[in-house]
Tab-separated table of C-alpha atoms in Angstrom:
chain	number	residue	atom	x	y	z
A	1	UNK	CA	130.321	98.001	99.234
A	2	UNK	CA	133.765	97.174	97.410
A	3	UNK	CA	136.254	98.711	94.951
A	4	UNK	CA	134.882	101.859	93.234
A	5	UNK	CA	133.098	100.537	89.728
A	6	UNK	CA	133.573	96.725	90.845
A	7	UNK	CA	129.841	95.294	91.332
A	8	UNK	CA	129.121	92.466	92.987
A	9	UNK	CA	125.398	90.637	91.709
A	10	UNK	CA	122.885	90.285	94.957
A	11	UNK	CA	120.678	87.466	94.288
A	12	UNK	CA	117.485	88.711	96.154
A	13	UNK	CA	114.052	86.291	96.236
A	14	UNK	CA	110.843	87.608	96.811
A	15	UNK	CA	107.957	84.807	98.114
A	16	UNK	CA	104.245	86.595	98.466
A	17	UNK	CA	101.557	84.481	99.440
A	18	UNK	CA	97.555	85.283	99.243
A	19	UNK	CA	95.360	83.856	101.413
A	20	UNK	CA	91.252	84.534	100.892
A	21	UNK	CA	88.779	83.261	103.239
A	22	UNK	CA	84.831	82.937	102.961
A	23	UNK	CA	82.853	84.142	105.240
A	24	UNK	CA	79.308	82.108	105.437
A	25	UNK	CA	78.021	83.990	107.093
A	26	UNK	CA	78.086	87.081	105.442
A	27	UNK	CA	78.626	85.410	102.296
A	28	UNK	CA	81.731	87.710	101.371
A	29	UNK	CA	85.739	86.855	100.550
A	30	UNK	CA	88.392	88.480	101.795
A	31	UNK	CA	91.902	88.311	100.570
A	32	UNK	CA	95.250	89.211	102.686
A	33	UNK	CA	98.755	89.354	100.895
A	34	UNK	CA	101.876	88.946	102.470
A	35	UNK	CA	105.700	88.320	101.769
A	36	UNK	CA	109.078	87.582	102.780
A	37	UNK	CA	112.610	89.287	100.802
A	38	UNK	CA	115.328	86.852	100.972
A	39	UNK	CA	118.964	87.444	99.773
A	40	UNK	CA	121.095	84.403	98.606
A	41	UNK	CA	124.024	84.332	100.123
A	42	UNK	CA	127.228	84.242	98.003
A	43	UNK	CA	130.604	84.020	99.301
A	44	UNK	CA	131.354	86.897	97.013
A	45	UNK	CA	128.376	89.262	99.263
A	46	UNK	CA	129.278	87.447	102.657
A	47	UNK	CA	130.503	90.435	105.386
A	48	UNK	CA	129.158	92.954	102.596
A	49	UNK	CA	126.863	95.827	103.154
A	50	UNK	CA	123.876	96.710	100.240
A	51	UNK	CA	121.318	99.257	99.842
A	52	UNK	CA	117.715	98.059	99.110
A	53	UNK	CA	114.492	100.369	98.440
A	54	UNK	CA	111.141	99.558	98.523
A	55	UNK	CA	109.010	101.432	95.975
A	56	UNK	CA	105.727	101.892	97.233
A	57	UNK	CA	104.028	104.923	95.398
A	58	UNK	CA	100.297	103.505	96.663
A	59	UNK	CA	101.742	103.106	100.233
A	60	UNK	CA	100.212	99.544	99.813
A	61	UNK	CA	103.113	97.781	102.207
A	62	UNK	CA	102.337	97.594	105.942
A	63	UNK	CA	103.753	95.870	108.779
A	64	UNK	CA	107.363	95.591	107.754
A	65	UNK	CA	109.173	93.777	110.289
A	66	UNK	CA	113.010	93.015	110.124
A	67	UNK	CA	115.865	91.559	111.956
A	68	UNK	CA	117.496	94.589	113.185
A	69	UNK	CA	120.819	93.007	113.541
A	70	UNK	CA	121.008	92.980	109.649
A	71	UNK	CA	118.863	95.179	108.367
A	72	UNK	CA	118.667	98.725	109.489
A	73	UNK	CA	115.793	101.468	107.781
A	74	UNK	CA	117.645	104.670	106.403
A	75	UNK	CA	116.980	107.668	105.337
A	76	UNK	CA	113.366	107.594	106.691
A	77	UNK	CA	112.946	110.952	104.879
A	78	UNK	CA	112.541	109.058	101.390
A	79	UNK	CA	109.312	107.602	102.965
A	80	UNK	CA	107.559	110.768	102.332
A	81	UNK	CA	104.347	110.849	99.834
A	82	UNK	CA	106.116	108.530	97.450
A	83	UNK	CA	106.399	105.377	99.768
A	84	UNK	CA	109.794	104.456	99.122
A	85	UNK	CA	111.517	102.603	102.020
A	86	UNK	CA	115.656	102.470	102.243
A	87	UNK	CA	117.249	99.846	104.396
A	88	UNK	CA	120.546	98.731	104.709
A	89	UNK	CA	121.291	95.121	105.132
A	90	UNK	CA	124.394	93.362	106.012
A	91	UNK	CA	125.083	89.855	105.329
A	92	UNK	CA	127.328	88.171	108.208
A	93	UNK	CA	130.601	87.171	106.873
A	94	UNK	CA	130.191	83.837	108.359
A	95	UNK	CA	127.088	82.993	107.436
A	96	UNK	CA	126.432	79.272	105.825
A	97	UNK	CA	122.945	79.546	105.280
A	98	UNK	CA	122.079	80.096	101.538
A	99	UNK	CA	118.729	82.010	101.426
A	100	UNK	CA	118.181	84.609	104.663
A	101	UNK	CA	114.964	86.071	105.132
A	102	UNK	CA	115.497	89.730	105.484
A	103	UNK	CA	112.443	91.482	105.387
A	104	UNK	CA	108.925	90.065	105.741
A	105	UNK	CA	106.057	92.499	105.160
A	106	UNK	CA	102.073	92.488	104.624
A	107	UNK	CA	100.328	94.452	102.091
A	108	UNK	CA	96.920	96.645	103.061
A	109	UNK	CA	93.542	95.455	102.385
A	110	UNK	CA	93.164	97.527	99.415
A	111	UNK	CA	96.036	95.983	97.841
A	112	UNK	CA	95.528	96.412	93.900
A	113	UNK	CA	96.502	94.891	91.653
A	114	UNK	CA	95.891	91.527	93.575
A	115	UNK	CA	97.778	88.914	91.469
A	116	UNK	CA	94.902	86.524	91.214
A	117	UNK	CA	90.848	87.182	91.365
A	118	UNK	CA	89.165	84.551	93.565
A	119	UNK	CA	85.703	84.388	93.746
A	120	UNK	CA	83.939	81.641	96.013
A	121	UNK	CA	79.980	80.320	96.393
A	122	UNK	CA	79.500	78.169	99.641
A	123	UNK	CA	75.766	76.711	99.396
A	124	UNK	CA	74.649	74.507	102.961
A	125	UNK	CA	71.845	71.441	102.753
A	126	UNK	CA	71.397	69.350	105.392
A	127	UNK	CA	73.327	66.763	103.180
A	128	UNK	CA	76.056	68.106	101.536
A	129	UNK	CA	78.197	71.462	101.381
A	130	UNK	CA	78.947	72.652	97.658
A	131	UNK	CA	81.922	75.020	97.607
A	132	UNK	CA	82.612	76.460	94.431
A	133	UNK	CA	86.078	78.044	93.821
A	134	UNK	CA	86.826	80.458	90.349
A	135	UNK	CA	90.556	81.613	90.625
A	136	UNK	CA	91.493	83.637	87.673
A	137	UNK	CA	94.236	85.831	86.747
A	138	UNK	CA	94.414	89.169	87.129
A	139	UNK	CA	95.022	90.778	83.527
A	140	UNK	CA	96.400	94.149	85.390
A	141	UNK	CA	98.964	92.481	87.229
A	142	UNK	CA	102.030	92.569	84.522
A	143	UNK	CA	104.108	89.922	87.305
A	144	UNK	CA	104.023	86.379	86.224
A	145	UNK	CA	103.050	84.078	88.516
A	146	UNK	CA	104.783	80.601	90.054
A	147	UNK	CA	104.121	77.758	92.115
A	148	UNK	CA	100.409	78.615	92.837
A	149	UNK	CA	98.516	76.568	94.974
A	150	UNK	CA	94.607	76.249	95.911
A	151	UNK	CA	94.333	74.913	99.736
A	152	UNK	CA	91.079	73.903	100.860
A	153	UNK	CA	90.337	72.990	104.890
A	154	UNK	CA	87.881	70.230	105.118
A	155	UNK	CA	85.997	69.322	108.203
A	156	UNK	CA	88.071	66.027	109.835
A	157	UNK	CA	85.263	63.789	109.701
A	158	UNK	CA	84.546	64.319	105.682
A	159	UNK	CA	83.668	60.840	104.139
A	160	UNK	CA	86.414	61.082	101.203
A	161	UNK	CA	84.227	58.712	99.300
A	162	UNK	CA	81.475	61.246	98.999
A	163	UNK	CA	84.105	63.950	97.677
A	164	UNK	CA	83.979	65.254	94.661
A	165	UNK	CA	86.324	67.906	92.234
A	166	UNK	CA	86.022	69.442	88.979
């Protein structure tokens, strides 16, 4: 909100993160995606108010979550077939912080596009564990992709001398 035709710029940050596990024992992946909308905080947006939508025509965004003492849902009648979510958000006037998480949210298990295809192959000796991990973009997601990261849990007592990457 401010002077009629004066606009301020909101800095907003969006961090997803997609986790897939393996499951040996059926020998299938699964993959979950989350996120988290942050706003930077400006002193020209502190003790402002802002409308933000969600546009969600596949109703692929569950479990929205939010701190209700700046962020409030409007107009839930917009929700309708379409999917589109309307909050309000305020950002304190006295806030120092420079990022505030706002919103977090997770997406269904359906989710599609997924930004990345992961495929995995777990194969069990008496000896040795081979895990094989293919991560490959997804050619239908038009979203360019940063800071990804591949994190593998080993068992504690792995002998890092026997481990091997390629």
């Amino acid at each position: 909100s401010g002077p009629p035709g004066h606009s301020v710029p909101i800095s907003i940050k969006i961090r997803e993160q997609m986790v897939t596990r393996h499951e040996a024992a059926t020998d299938t992946t699964h993959s979950t995606v989350s996120g988290v909308v942050s706003v930077v905080s400006t002193p020209e947006i502190r003790g402002r108010t802002f409308r933000m939508t969600f546009d969600d025509p596949d109703n692929q965004i569950v479990g929205l979550c939010f701190d209700a003492a700046f962020v409030e849902e409007v107009d839930l009648s917009a929700r309708g077939e379409r999917g589109n979510r309307m909050f309000e958000v305020r950002v304190p006037e006295e806030e120092e912080e420079e990022e505030l998480e706002m919103i977090k949210y997770g997406c269904t298990k359906s989710f599609n596009p997924v930004p990345m295809l992961v495929q995995t192959k777990v194969r069990s000796s008496s000896k040795h564990r081979r895990v094989r991990i293919k991560i490959r973009s997804n050619t239908t997601n038009r979203v360019l992709l940063h800071s990804v990261a591949a994190i593998v849990p080993v068992p504690p007592d792995l002998d890092g001398q026997s481990a091997k990457m390629s």
